[in-house]
Amino acid sequence: MTQSETQDERSKWNYESFEEVVEELEDKDYDCIGLQGPDGIKPKVIEYADKLREKGFETVIVGASTFGACGIADEKVERMGADALIHIGHTRFLHPEKADMKDYDVYYLPYREDREIMTVLEEHYNEIDEDETLGLVGVTQYMDRAEEAREFLESKGYDVVEGTTGLRTSEAGQVLGCDAGAAHNISHKVDAFVFLGSGHFHPSQVSEAGKKVYVVDPYQEHIWIEPANSLDDEMRAEHARVIKHKDKKKWGIVTSSKKGQNYMRAVEIAKEKLEKYDKEVYIFVEDRIFESDYKGYGIDIYVNCACPRMTKDWRDMAFVSPRALQVLDELDMED
Ligand code: SF4
């Protein structure tokens, strides 16, 4: 289960239907099955639990919702006697530092949204500039229609380059909030990206590949443009936080105990960097990271070595990505 696996090897852990998963569980003669899913599809989790029970399985459900397959709770359900976990909603997640996720009893059942994304593309494709070579990426909810989208765009005269897998992803062209490698890997071949999905969270990651992003949005029912490099303001804000706290002696580093958010190599690098500037460094770990837990330690600035997208969530204290620490080097060179 490593980054060196081929695309097919990575994706074979993902299942397209619940029935396929049940068949495998029956073959393996399992007794008790864990279920885990994100907010929004909790009724589905109960529906699957009911179906499993009808088939004679015991079930145990992970109460907290999950934001990604970075947070597979196989160890929790194993403690409750489960033989396997069905992780609903996301595709298999690979650890960016190549740590083994040890997910051999996890069945990934990505959620496919049944909104009419192809209708949006067909009705609004002429908003995409002609003569552009397009990179095709999106969120897993719509990637089952990527092939259809590619064929459609090509039939209208566009050159289309399909996205690859990223560092953490197991589906070609798939983008996560923490991994737009699918786009970065092909950005040198394209003029712009076509993104299947909605909201700014994922398209802004894609825009970091330096090209504008046409978002085929099935909620807004039109195609809108995320400008290139739209996260630059966030990075500038992080740099400002580091500069503001540069003379503080005590710094915290936060990582998560979730398997896919436990970035020990990042912790090590951030610690070395801070110690080089004579900081006293304290390392913290918790499953879910809430800002309120880090108040009261007398530390004003923390480095985020867990889910990269949480950096912008803190309101009262400074939270920065390991990347933002490079400002310390730049300040040092200026002195
Ligand atoms: S953005 Fe955060 S929650 Fe989502 S997959 Fe990445 S690490 Fe997990």
mmCIF file of C-alpha atoms and ligand atoms in Angstrom:
data_model
loop_
_atom_site.group_PDB
_atom_site.id
_atom_site.type_symbol
_atom_site.label_atom_id
_atom_site.label_comp_id
_atom_site.label_asym_id
_atom_site.label_seq_id
_atom_site.Cartn_x
_atom_site.Cartn_y
_atom_site.Cartn_z
ATOM 1 C CA MET A 1 0.000 0.000 0.000
ATOM 2 C CA THR A 2 2.481 2.580 -1.133
ATOM 3 C CA GLN A 3 2.881 5.432 -3.598
ATOM 4 C CA SER A 4 4.839 3.087 -5.866
ATOM 5 C CA GLU A 5 1.691 1.070 -6.639
ATOM 6 C CA THR A 6 0.273 1.515 -10.126
ATOM 7 C CA GLN A 7 -2.957 3.406 -10.641
ATOM 8 C CA ASP A 8 -4.882 0.129 -11.022
ATOM 9 C CA GLU A 9 -3.355 -1.339 -7.875
ATOM 10 C CA ARG A 10 -4.349 1.756 -5.942
ATOM 11 C CA SER A 11 -7.923 1.810 -7.169
ATOM 12 C CA LYS A 12 -8.713 -1.882 -6.708
ATOM 13 C CA TRP A 13 -9.449 -1.131 -3.041
ATOM 14 C CA ASN A 14 -12.386 1.055 -4.047
ATOM 15 C CA TYR A 15 -15.759 -0.551 -4.681
ATOM 16 C CA GLU A 16 -18.547 0.778 -6.874
ATOM 17 C CA SER A 17 -21.423 -0.984 -5.125
ATOM 18 C CA PHE A 18 -22.425 -2.056 -1.642
ATOM 19 C CA GLU A 19 -23.511 -5.434 -3.041
ATOM 20 C CA GLU A 20 -19.962 -6.120 -4.260
ATOM 21 C CA VAL A 21 -18.627 -5.426 -0.772
ATOM 22 C CA VAL A 22 -21.230 -7.686 0.871
ATOM 23 C CA GLU A 23 -20.307 -10.511 -1.481
ATOM 24 C CA GLU A 24 -16.674 -10.273 -0.368
ATOM 25 C CA LEU A 25 -17.613 -10.084 3.298
ATOM 26 C CA GLU A 26 -19.756 -13.217 2.919
ATOM 27 C CA ASP A 27 -16.919 -15.027 1.141
ATOM 28 C CA LYS A 28 -14.642 -14.197 4.020
ATOM 29 C CA ASP A 29 -17.200 -15.494 6.497
ATOM 30 C CA TYR A 30 -16.954 -12.392 8.679
ATOM 31 C CA ASP A 31 -19.314 -11.962 11.659
ATOM 32 C CA CYS A 32 -19.178 -8.314 12.607
ATOM 33 C CA ILE A 33 -18.721 -5.294 10.329
ATOM 34 C CA GLY A 34 -17.875 -1.689 11.192
ATOM 35 C CA LEU A 35 -19.376 1.218 9.265
ATOM 36 C CA GLN A 36 -18.065 4.768 8.979
ATOM 37 C CA GLY A 37 -19.161 7.721 6.860
ATOM 38 C CA PRO A 38 -19.236 11.508 6.543
ATOM 39 C CA ASP A 39 -21.992 13.923 7.479
ATOM 40 C CA GLY A 40 -24.680 14.085 4.837
ATOM 41 C CA ILE A 41 -24.929 10.357 4.230
ATOM 42 C CA LYS A 42 -25.702 9.145 7.747
ATOM 43 C CA PRO A 43 -29.088 7.734 6.644
ATOM 44 C CA LYS A 44 -27.120 5.655 4.119
ATOM 45 C CA VAL A 45 -24.952 4.294 6.934
ATOM 46 C CA ILE A 46 -28.082 3.125 8.763
ATOM 47 C CA GLU A 47 -29.511 1.673 5.532
ATOM 48 C CA TYR A 48 -26.311 -0.351 5.021
ATOM 49 C CA ALA A 49 -26.297 -1.462 8.665
ATOM 50 C CA ASP A 50 -29.870 -2.736 8.221
ATOM 51 C CA LYS A 51 -28.914 -4.614 5.060
ATOM 52 C CA LEU A 52 -25.915 -6.179 6.738
ATOM 53 C CA ARG A 53 -28.044 -7.276 9.673
ATOM 54 C CA GLU A 54 -30.558 -8.850 7.312
ATOM 55 C CA LYS A 55 -27.641 -10.892 5.967
ATOM 56 C CA GLY A 56 -26.775 -12.031 9.491
ATOM 57 C CA PHE A 57 -23.847 -9.703 10.285
ATOM 58 C CA GLU A 58 -23.461 -7.862 13.564
ATOM 59 C CA THR A 59 -22.636 -4.178 13.008
ATOM 60 C CA VAL A 60 -20.940 -1.351 14.853
ATOM 61 C CA ILE A 61 -21.072 2.252 13.627
ATOM 62 C CA VAL A 62 -18.418 4.917 14.178
ATOM 63 C CA GLY A 63 -20.335 7.825 15.760
ATOM 64 C CA ALA A 64 -18.207 10.777 14.683
ATOM 65 C CA SER A 65 -18.504 11.744 11.054
ATOM 66 C CA THR A 66 -15.369 11.597 8.972
ATOM 67 C CA PHE A 67 -13.988 14.177 6.555
ATOM 68 C CA GLY A 68 -11.889 11.780 4.512
ATOM 69 C CA ALA A 69 -10.389 8.315 4.280
ATOM 70 C CA CYS A 70 -7.395 9.849 6.073
ATOM 71 C CA GLY A 71 -9.460 9.113 9.181
ATOM 72 C CA ILE A 72 -10.281 5.430 8.751
ATOM 73 C CA ALA A 73 -11.439 4.102 12.116
ATOM 74 C CA ASP A 74 -10.589 0.432 11.567
ATOM 75 C CA GLU A 75 -8.764 0.192 14.895
ATOM 76 C CA LYS A 76 -11.769 1.576 16.778
ATOM 77 C CA VAL A 77 -14.211 -0.933 15.297
ATOM 78 C CA GLU A 78 -11.709 -3.762 15.709
ATOM 79 C CA ARG A 79 -11.703 -2.995 19.432
ATOM 80 C CA MET A 80 -15.485 -3.532 19.267
ATOM 81 C CA GLY A 81 -15.056 -6.954 17.693
ATOM 82 C CA ALA A 82 -15.483 -6.032 14.018
ATOM 83 C CA ASP A 83 -13.657 -8.108 11.403
ATOM 84 C CA ALA A 84 -13.690 -5.358 8.767
ATOM 85 C CA LEU A 85 -14.663 -1.733 8.192
ATOM 86 C CA ILE A 86 -16.741 -0.333 5.352
ATOM 87 C CA HIS A 87 -15.595 3.238 4.868
ATOM 88 C CA ILE A 88 -18.392 4.994 3.002
ATOM 89 C CA GLY A 89 -18.019 8.224 1.049
ATOM 90 C CA HIS A 90 -14.329 8.311 0.146
ATOM 91 C CA THR A 91 -11.786 6.445 -1.909
ATOM 92 C CA ARG A 92 -8.733 4.878 -0.371
ATOM 93 C CA PHE A 93 -6.176 7.388 0.960
ATOM 94 C CA LEU A 94 -2.431 6.927 0.668
ATOM 95 C CA HIS A 95 -0.157 8.369 3.326
ATOM 96 C CA PRO A 96 1.833 11.296 1.864
ATOM 97 C CA GLU A 97 4.906 10.295 3.879
ATOM 98 C CA LYS A 98 4.539 6.707 2.644
ATOM 99 C CA ALA A 99 3.623 5.321 6.055
ATOM 100 C CA ASP A 100 1.627 2.098 5.802
ATOM 101 C CA MET A 101 -2.061 2.798 6.457
ATOM 102 C CA LYS A 102 -2.493 -0.893 7.425
ATOM 103 C CA ASP A 103 -5.956 -0.795 5.900
ATOM 104 C CA TYR A 104 -6.171 -4.392 4.718
ATOM 105 C CA ASP A 105 -9.621 -4.952 6.233
ATOM 106 C CA VAL A 106 -11.093 -1.688 5.002
ATOM 107 C CA TYR A 107 -13.569 -1.639 2.114
ATOM 108 C CA TYR A 108 -13.808 1.796 0.484
ATOM 109 C CA LEU A 109 -17.172 2.630 -0.955
ATOM 110 C CA PRO A 110 -16.956 6.138 -2.495
ATOM 111 C CA TYR A 111 -20.157 8.122 -2.662
ATOM 112 C CA ARG A 112 -21.282 9.109 -6.168
ATOM 113 C CA GLU A 113 -23.545 12.142 -6.288
ATOM 114 C CA ASP A 114 -26.451 11.684 -8.682
ATOM 115 C CA ARG A 115 -26.711 15.368 -9.665
ATOM 116 C CA GLU A 116 -26.850 16.113 -13.397
ATOM 117 C CA ILE A 117 -23.283 17.273 -13.902
ATOM 118 C CA MET A 118 -23.203 16.165 -17.564
ATOM 119 C CA THR A 119 -26.252 18.312 -18.334
ATOM 120 C CA VAL A 120 -24.423 21.334 -16.877
ATOM 121 C CA LEU A 121 -21.361 20.592 -19.027
ATOM 122 C CA GLU A 122 -23.430 20.029 -22.170
ATOM 123 C CA GLU A 123 -25.450 23.223 -21.710
ATOM 124 C CA HIS A 124 -22.561 25.533 -20.734
ATOM 125 C CA TYR A 125 -19.393 24.127 -22.332
ATOM 126 C CA ASN A 126 -19.205 27.089 -24.727
ATOM 127 C CA GLU A 127 -18.123 29.248 -21.755
ATOM 128 C CA ILE A 128 -14.798 27.386 -21.973
ATOM 129 C CA ASP A 129 -12.388 29.225 -24.291
ATOM 130 C CA GLU A 130 -11.900 27.558 -27.645
ATOM 131 C CA ASP A 131 -8.454 26.235 -28.575
ATOM 132 C CA GLU A 132 -7.565 25.490 -24.978
ATOM 133 C CA THR A 133 -6.016 22.213 -23.926
ATOM 134 C CA LEU A 134 -7.883 21.135 -20.823
ATOM 135 C CA GLY A 135 -6.850 19.057 -17.830
ATOM 136 C CA LEU A 136 -9.773 17.053 -16.477
ATOM 137 C CA VAL A 137 -10.012 16.615 -12.697
ATOM 138 C CA GLY A 138 -12.709 16.581 -10.009
ATOM 139 C CA VAL A 139 -13.941 15.269 -6.710
ATOM 140 C CA THR A 140 -14.700 11.601 -6.282
ATOM 141 C CA GLN A 141 -18.473 12.222 -6.193
ATOM 142 C CA TYR A 142 -18.360 12.907 -9.951
ATOM 143 C CA MET A 143 -15.297 11.056 -11.194
ATOM 144 C CA ASP A 144 -17.452 8.133 -12.343
ATOM 145 C CA ARG A 145 -18.514 10.548 -15.130
ATOM 146 C CA ALA A 146 -14.993 11.716 -16.046
ATOM 147 C CA GLU A 147 -14.778 9.472 -19.091
ATOM 148 C CA GLU A 148 -18.122 10.726 -20.395
ATOM 149 C CA ALA A 149 -17.031 14.341 -19.788
ATOM 150 C CA ARG A 150 -13.761 13.767 -21.656
ATOM 151 C CA GLU A 151 -15.554 12.213 -24.638
ATOM 152 C CA PHE A 152 -18.027 15.090 -24.736
ATOM 153 C CA LEU A 153 -15.334 17.798 -24.638
ATOM 154 C CA GLU A 154 -13.319 16.038 -27.327
ATOM 155 C CA SER A 155 -16.415 15.804 -29.516
ATOM 156 C CA LYS A 156 -16.627 19.609 -29.244
ATOM 157 C CA GLY A 157 -13.049 20.024 -30.450
ATOM 158 C CA TYR A 158 -11.140 20.425 -27.189
ATOM 159 C CA ASP A 159 -7.908 18.597 -26.447
ATOM 160 C CA VAL A 160 -8.280 16.908 -23.071
ATOM 161 C CA VAL A 161 -5.559 15.565 -20.795
ATOM 162 C CA GLU A 162 -6.825 13.296 -18.053
ATOM 163 C CA GLY A 163 -5.661 13.895 -14.487
ATOM 164 C CA THR A 164 -3.405 11.322 -12.835
ATOM 165 C CA THR A 165 -3.477 10.040 -9.279
ATOM 166 C CA GLY A 166 -1.937 12.393 -6.720
ATOM 167 C CA LEU A 167 0.256 11.651 -3.732
ATOM 168 C CA ARG A 168 -2.688 10.677 -1.520
ATOM 169 C CA THR A 169 -5.370 9.622 -4.008
ATOM 170 C CA SER A 170 -6.372 6.302 -5.528
ATOM 171 C CA GLU A 171 -8.599 7.442 -8.387
ATOM 172 C CA ALA A 172 -7.268 9.043 -11.592
ATOM 173 C CA GLY A 173 -8.045 12.766 -11.791
ATOM 174 C CA GLN A 174 -9.340 12.878 -8.238
ATOM 175 C CA VAL A 175 -8.641 15.958 -6.131
ATOM 176 C CA LEU A 176 -8.716 16.189 -2.333
ATOM 177 C CA GLY A 177 -8.620 19.314 -0.180
ATOM 178 C CA CYS A 178 -5.049 18.324 0.661
ATOM 179 C CA ASP A 179 -3.967 16.930 -2.688
ATOM 180 C CA ALA A 180 -4.333 18.443 -6.117
ATOM 181 C CA GLY A 181 -1.451 16.354 -7.438
ATOM 182 C CA ALA A 182 -3.837 15.059 -10.124
ATOM 183 C CA ALA A 183 -3.736 18.587 -11.580
ATOM 184 C CA HIS A 184 -0.155 19.551 -10.714
ATOM 185 C CA ASN A 185 1.184 16.466 -12.504
ATOM 186 C CA ILE A 186 -0.321 17.548 -15.834
ATOM 187 C CA SER A 187 -0.283 21.355 -15.507
ATOM 188 C CA HIS A 188 2.651 21.701 -17.925
ATOM 189 C CA LYS A 189 0.535 20.090 -20.654
ATOM 190 C CA VAL A 190 -2.633 22.182 -20.311
ATOM 191 C CA ASP A 191 -3.917 25.774 -20.615
ATOM 192 C CA ALA A 192 -6.697 25.393 -18.046
ATOM 193 C CA PHE A 193 -8.501 22.810 -15.941
ATOM 194 C CA VAL A 194 -12.048 21.544 -16.063
ATOM 195 C CA PHE A 195 -13.141 20.573 -12.577
ATOM 196 C CA LEU A 196 -16.143 18.337 -11.890
ATOM 197 C CA GLY A 197 -17.586 19.436 -8.549
ATOM 198 C CA SER A 198 -18.681 22.467 -6.566
ATOM 199 C CA GLY A 199 -17.550 24.977 -3.918
ATOM 200 C CA HIS A 200 -14.197 26.824 -3.730
ATOM 201 C CA PHE A 201 -12.440 24.374 -1.392
ATOM 202 C CA HIS A 202 -11.182 21.933 -4.034
ATOM 203 C CA PRO A 203 -10.971 24.237 -7.105
ATOM 204 C CA SER A 204 -8.722 26.614 -5.122
ATOM 205 C CA GLN A 205 -6.314 23.707 -4.573
ATOM 206 C CA VAL A 206 -6.352 22.961 -8.307
ATOM 207 C CA SER A 207 -5.702 26.643 -9.095
ATOM 208 C CA GLU A 208 -2.373 26.326 -7.273
ATOM 209 C CA ALA A 209 -1.153 24.456 -10.348
ATOM 210 C CA GLY A 210 -0.987 27.940 -11.889
ATOM 211 C CA LYS A 211 -3.891 27.705 -14.332
ATOM 212 C CA LYS A 212 -7.484 28.916 -14.225
ATOM 213 C CA VAL A 213 -10.137 26.334 -13.374
ATOM 214 C CA TYR A 214 -13.513 25.952 -15.090
ATOM 215 C CA VAL A 215 -15.770 24.575 -12.393
ATOM 216 C CA VAL A 216 -18.647 22.481 -13.753
ATOM 217 C CA ASP A 217 -20.912 23.031 -10.799
ATOM 218 C CA PRO A 218 -24.017 20.831 -10.489
ATOM 219 C CA TYR A 219 -25.324 22.865 -7.530
ATOM 220 C CA GLN A 220 -25.029 26.300 -9.213
ATOM 221 C CA GLU A 221 -25.983 24.620 -12.506
ATOM 222 C CA HIS A 222 -23.430 26.561 -14.536
ATOM 223 C CA ILE A 223 -19.700 26.784 -15.210
ATOM 224 C CA TRP A 224 -17.761 29.394 -13.249
ATOM 225 C CA ILE A 225 -14.042 30.237 -13.137
ATOM 226 C CA GLU A 226 -11.672 29.903 -10.201
ATOM 227 C CA PRO A 227 -8.686 32.141 -11.038
ATOM 228 C CA ALA A 228 -5.138 30.760 -11.097
ATOM 229 C CA ASN A 229 -3.277 30.660 -7.775
ATOM 230 C CA SER A 230 -6.295 31.700 -5.733
ATOM 231 C CA LEU A 231 -4.738 30.420 -2.499
ATOM 232 C CA ASP A 232 -1.911 32.956 -2.610
ATOM 233 C CA ASP A 233 -3.769 35.245 -0.186
ATOM 234 C CA GLU A 234 -4.027 32.422 2.367
ATOM 235 C CA MET A 235 -0.288 31.807 2.132
ATOM 236 C CA ARG A 236 0.432 35.527 2.504
ATOM 237 C CA ALA A 237 -1.743 35.580 5.638
ATOM 238 C CA GLU A 238 0.242 32.648 7.072
ATOM 239 C CA HIS A 239 3.520 34.416 6.370
ATOM 240 C CA ALA A 240 2.171 37.465 8.202
ATOM 241 C CA ARG A 241 1.362 35.286 11.236
ATOM 242 C CA VAL A 242 4.874 33.870 11.336
ATOM 243 C CA ILE A 243 6.357 37.358 11.069
ATOM 244 C CA LYS A 244 4.120 38.602 13.872
ATOM 245 C CA HIS A 245 5.243 35.804 16.215
ATOM 246 C CA LYS A 246 8.843 35.464 15.063
ATOM 247 C CA ASP A 247 10.284 36.529 18.435
ATOM 248 C CA LYS A 248 8.084 34.191 20.522
ATOM 249 C CA LYS A 249 10.151 31.605 22.380
ATOM 250 C CA LYS A 250 7.561 28.815 22.766
ATOM 251 C CA TRP A 251 6.101 27.210 19.632
ATOM 252 C CA GLY A 252 3.730 24.266 19.334
ATOM 253 C CA ILE A 253 3.552 21.625 16.625
ATOM 254 C CA VAL A 254 0.243 19.810 16.207
ATOM 255 C CA THR A 255 -0.311 16.501 14.475
ATOM 256 C CA SER A 256 -3.225 14.079 14.475
ATOM 257 C CA SER A 257 -3.429 10.487 15.626
ATOM 258 C CA LYS A 258 -5.641 9.755 12.598
ATOM 259 C CA LYS A 259 -3.669 7.380 10.416
ATOM 260 C CA GLY A 260 -3.714 9.554 7.322
ATOM 261 C CA GLN A 261 -3.090 12.808 9.183
ATOM 262 C CA ASN A 262 -0.177 11.694 11.323
ATOM 263 C CA TYR A 263 2.709 13.449 9.575
ATOM 264 C CA MET A 264 5.766 12.608 11.635
ATOM 265 C CA ARG A 265 8.263 13.596 8.961
ATOM 266 C CA ALA A 266 6.663 17.038 8.765
ATOM 267 C CA VAL A 267 6.825 17.279 12.580
ATOM 268 C CA GLU A 268 10.519 16.426 12.503
ATOM 269 C CA ILE A 269 11.318 18.984 9.792
ATOM 270 C CA ALA A 270 9.315 21.754 11.479
ATOM 271 C CA LYS A 271 10.949 20.988 14.842
ATOM 272 C CA GLU A 272 14.447 21.131 13.359
ATOM 273 C CA LYS A 273 13.670 24.408 11.652
ATOM 274 C CA LEU A 274 12.281 26.008 14.808
ATOM 275 C CA GLU A 275 15.128 24.758 16.980
ATOM 276 C CA LYS A 276 17.574 26.247 14.501
ATOM 277 C CA TYR A 277 16.057 29.590 15.523
ATOM 278 C CA ASP A 278 16.351 28.760 19.254
ATOM 279 C CA LYS A 279 12.658 28.083 19.809
ATOM 280 C CA GLU A 280 11.376 25.824 22.570
ATOM 281 C CA VAL A 281 9.190 23.355 20.694
ATOM 282 C CA TYR A 282 6.273 21.352 22.149
ATOM 283 C CA ILE A 283 4.684 18.557 20.119
ATOM 284 C CA PHE A 284 0.963 17.856 20.522
ATOM 285 C CA VAL A 285 -1.192 15.026 19.223
ATOM 286 C CA GLU A 286 -4.965 14.521 19.168
ATOM 287 C CA ASP A 287 -7.458 12.731 16.937
ATOM 288 C CA ARG A 288 -9.557 15.763 15.967
ATOM 289 C CA ILE A 289 -7.897 19.150 16.210
ATOM 290 C CA PHE A 290 -9.944 21.904 17.870
ATOM 291 C CA GLU A 291 -8.397 25.322 18.528
ATOM 292 C CA SER A 292 -9.964 25.479 22.008
ATOM 293 C CA ASP A 293 -7.835 22.487 23.131
ATOM 294 C CA TYR A 294 -4.650 24.489 22.529
ATOM 295 C CA LYS A 295 -5.571 27.496 24.632
ATOM 296 C CA GLY A 296 -4.034 27.679 28.102
ATOM 297 C CA TYR A 297 -0.582 26.295 27.284
ATOM 298 C CA GLY A 298 0.937 29.761 27.062
ATOM 299 C CA ILE A 299 1.778 29.174 23.407
ATOM 300 C CA ASP A 300 0.554 31.653 20.810
ATOM 301 C CA ILE A 301 1.647 30.009 17.583
ATOM 302 C CA TYR A 302 1.238 26.406 16.412
ATOM 303 C CA VAL A 303 2.422 24.620 13.287
ATOM 304 C CA ASN A 304 -0.171 22.393 11.623
ATOM 305 C CA CYS A 305 1.226 18.957 10.782
ATOM 306 C CA ALA A 306 -2.223 17.333 10.495
ATOM 307 C CA CYS A 307 -4.905 17.980 7.835
ATOM 308 C CA PRO A 308 -3.430 20.885 5.840
ATOM 309 C CA ARG A 309 -6.838 22.423 5.280
ATOM 310 C CA MET A 310 -7.392 23.121 8.983
ATOM 311 C CA THR A 311 -4.751 25.837 9.019
ATOM 312 C CA LYS A 312 -7.268 28.496 8.076
ATOM 313 C CA ASP A 313 -9.876 27.361 10.642
ATOM 314 C CA TRP A 314 -8.288 28.844 13.756
ATOM 315 C CA ARG A 315 -9.596 32.253 14.717
ATOM 316 C CA ASP A 316 -7.898 33.388 17.957
ATOM 317 C CA MET A 317 -4.438 31.857 17.869
ATOM 318 C CA ALA A 318 -1.898 31.640 15.070
ATOM 319 C CA PHE A 319 -1.905 28.363 13.127
ATOM 320 C CA VAL A 320 0.497 28.015 10.210
ATOM 321 C CA SER A 321 1.569 25.347 7.757
ATOM 322 C CA PRO A 322 5.123 23.957 7.869
ATOM 323 C CA ARG A 323 5.666 25.642 4.478
ATOM 324 C CA ALA A 324 5.103 29.078 6.032
ATOM 325 C CA LEU A 325 8.155 28.579 8.267
ATOM 326 C CA GLN A 326 10.360 29.367 5.290
ATOM 327 C CA VAL A 327 9.701 33.011 6.187
ATOM 328 C CA LEU A 328 12.003 32.509 9.188
ATOM 329 C CA ASP A 329 14.842 31.730 6.768
ATOM 330 C CA GLU A 330 14.012 34.755 4.651
ATOM 331 C CA LEU A 331 13.972 37.011 7.726
ATOM 332 C CA ASP A 332 17.267 35.511 8.864
ATOM 333 C CA MET A 333 18.867 36.293 5.502
ATOM 334 C CA GLU A 334 17.659 39.886 5.683
ATOM 335 C CA ASP A 335 19.252 40.441 9.150
HETATM 336 S S1 SF4 B 1 -8.158 17.566 3.234
HETATM 337 FE FE1 SF4 B 1 -7.865 16.856 5.332
HETATM 338 S S2 SF4 B 1 -9.759 15.715 5.783
HETATM 339 FE FE2 SF4 B 1 -9.601 15.899 3.531
HETATM 340 S S3 SF4 B 1 -8.554 14.026 2.899
HETATM 341 FE FE3 SF4 B 1 -6.996 15.621 3.174
HETATM 342 S S4 SF4 B 1 -6.225 15.298 5.271
HETATM 343 FE FE4 SF4 B 1 -8.194 14.246 5.087
#
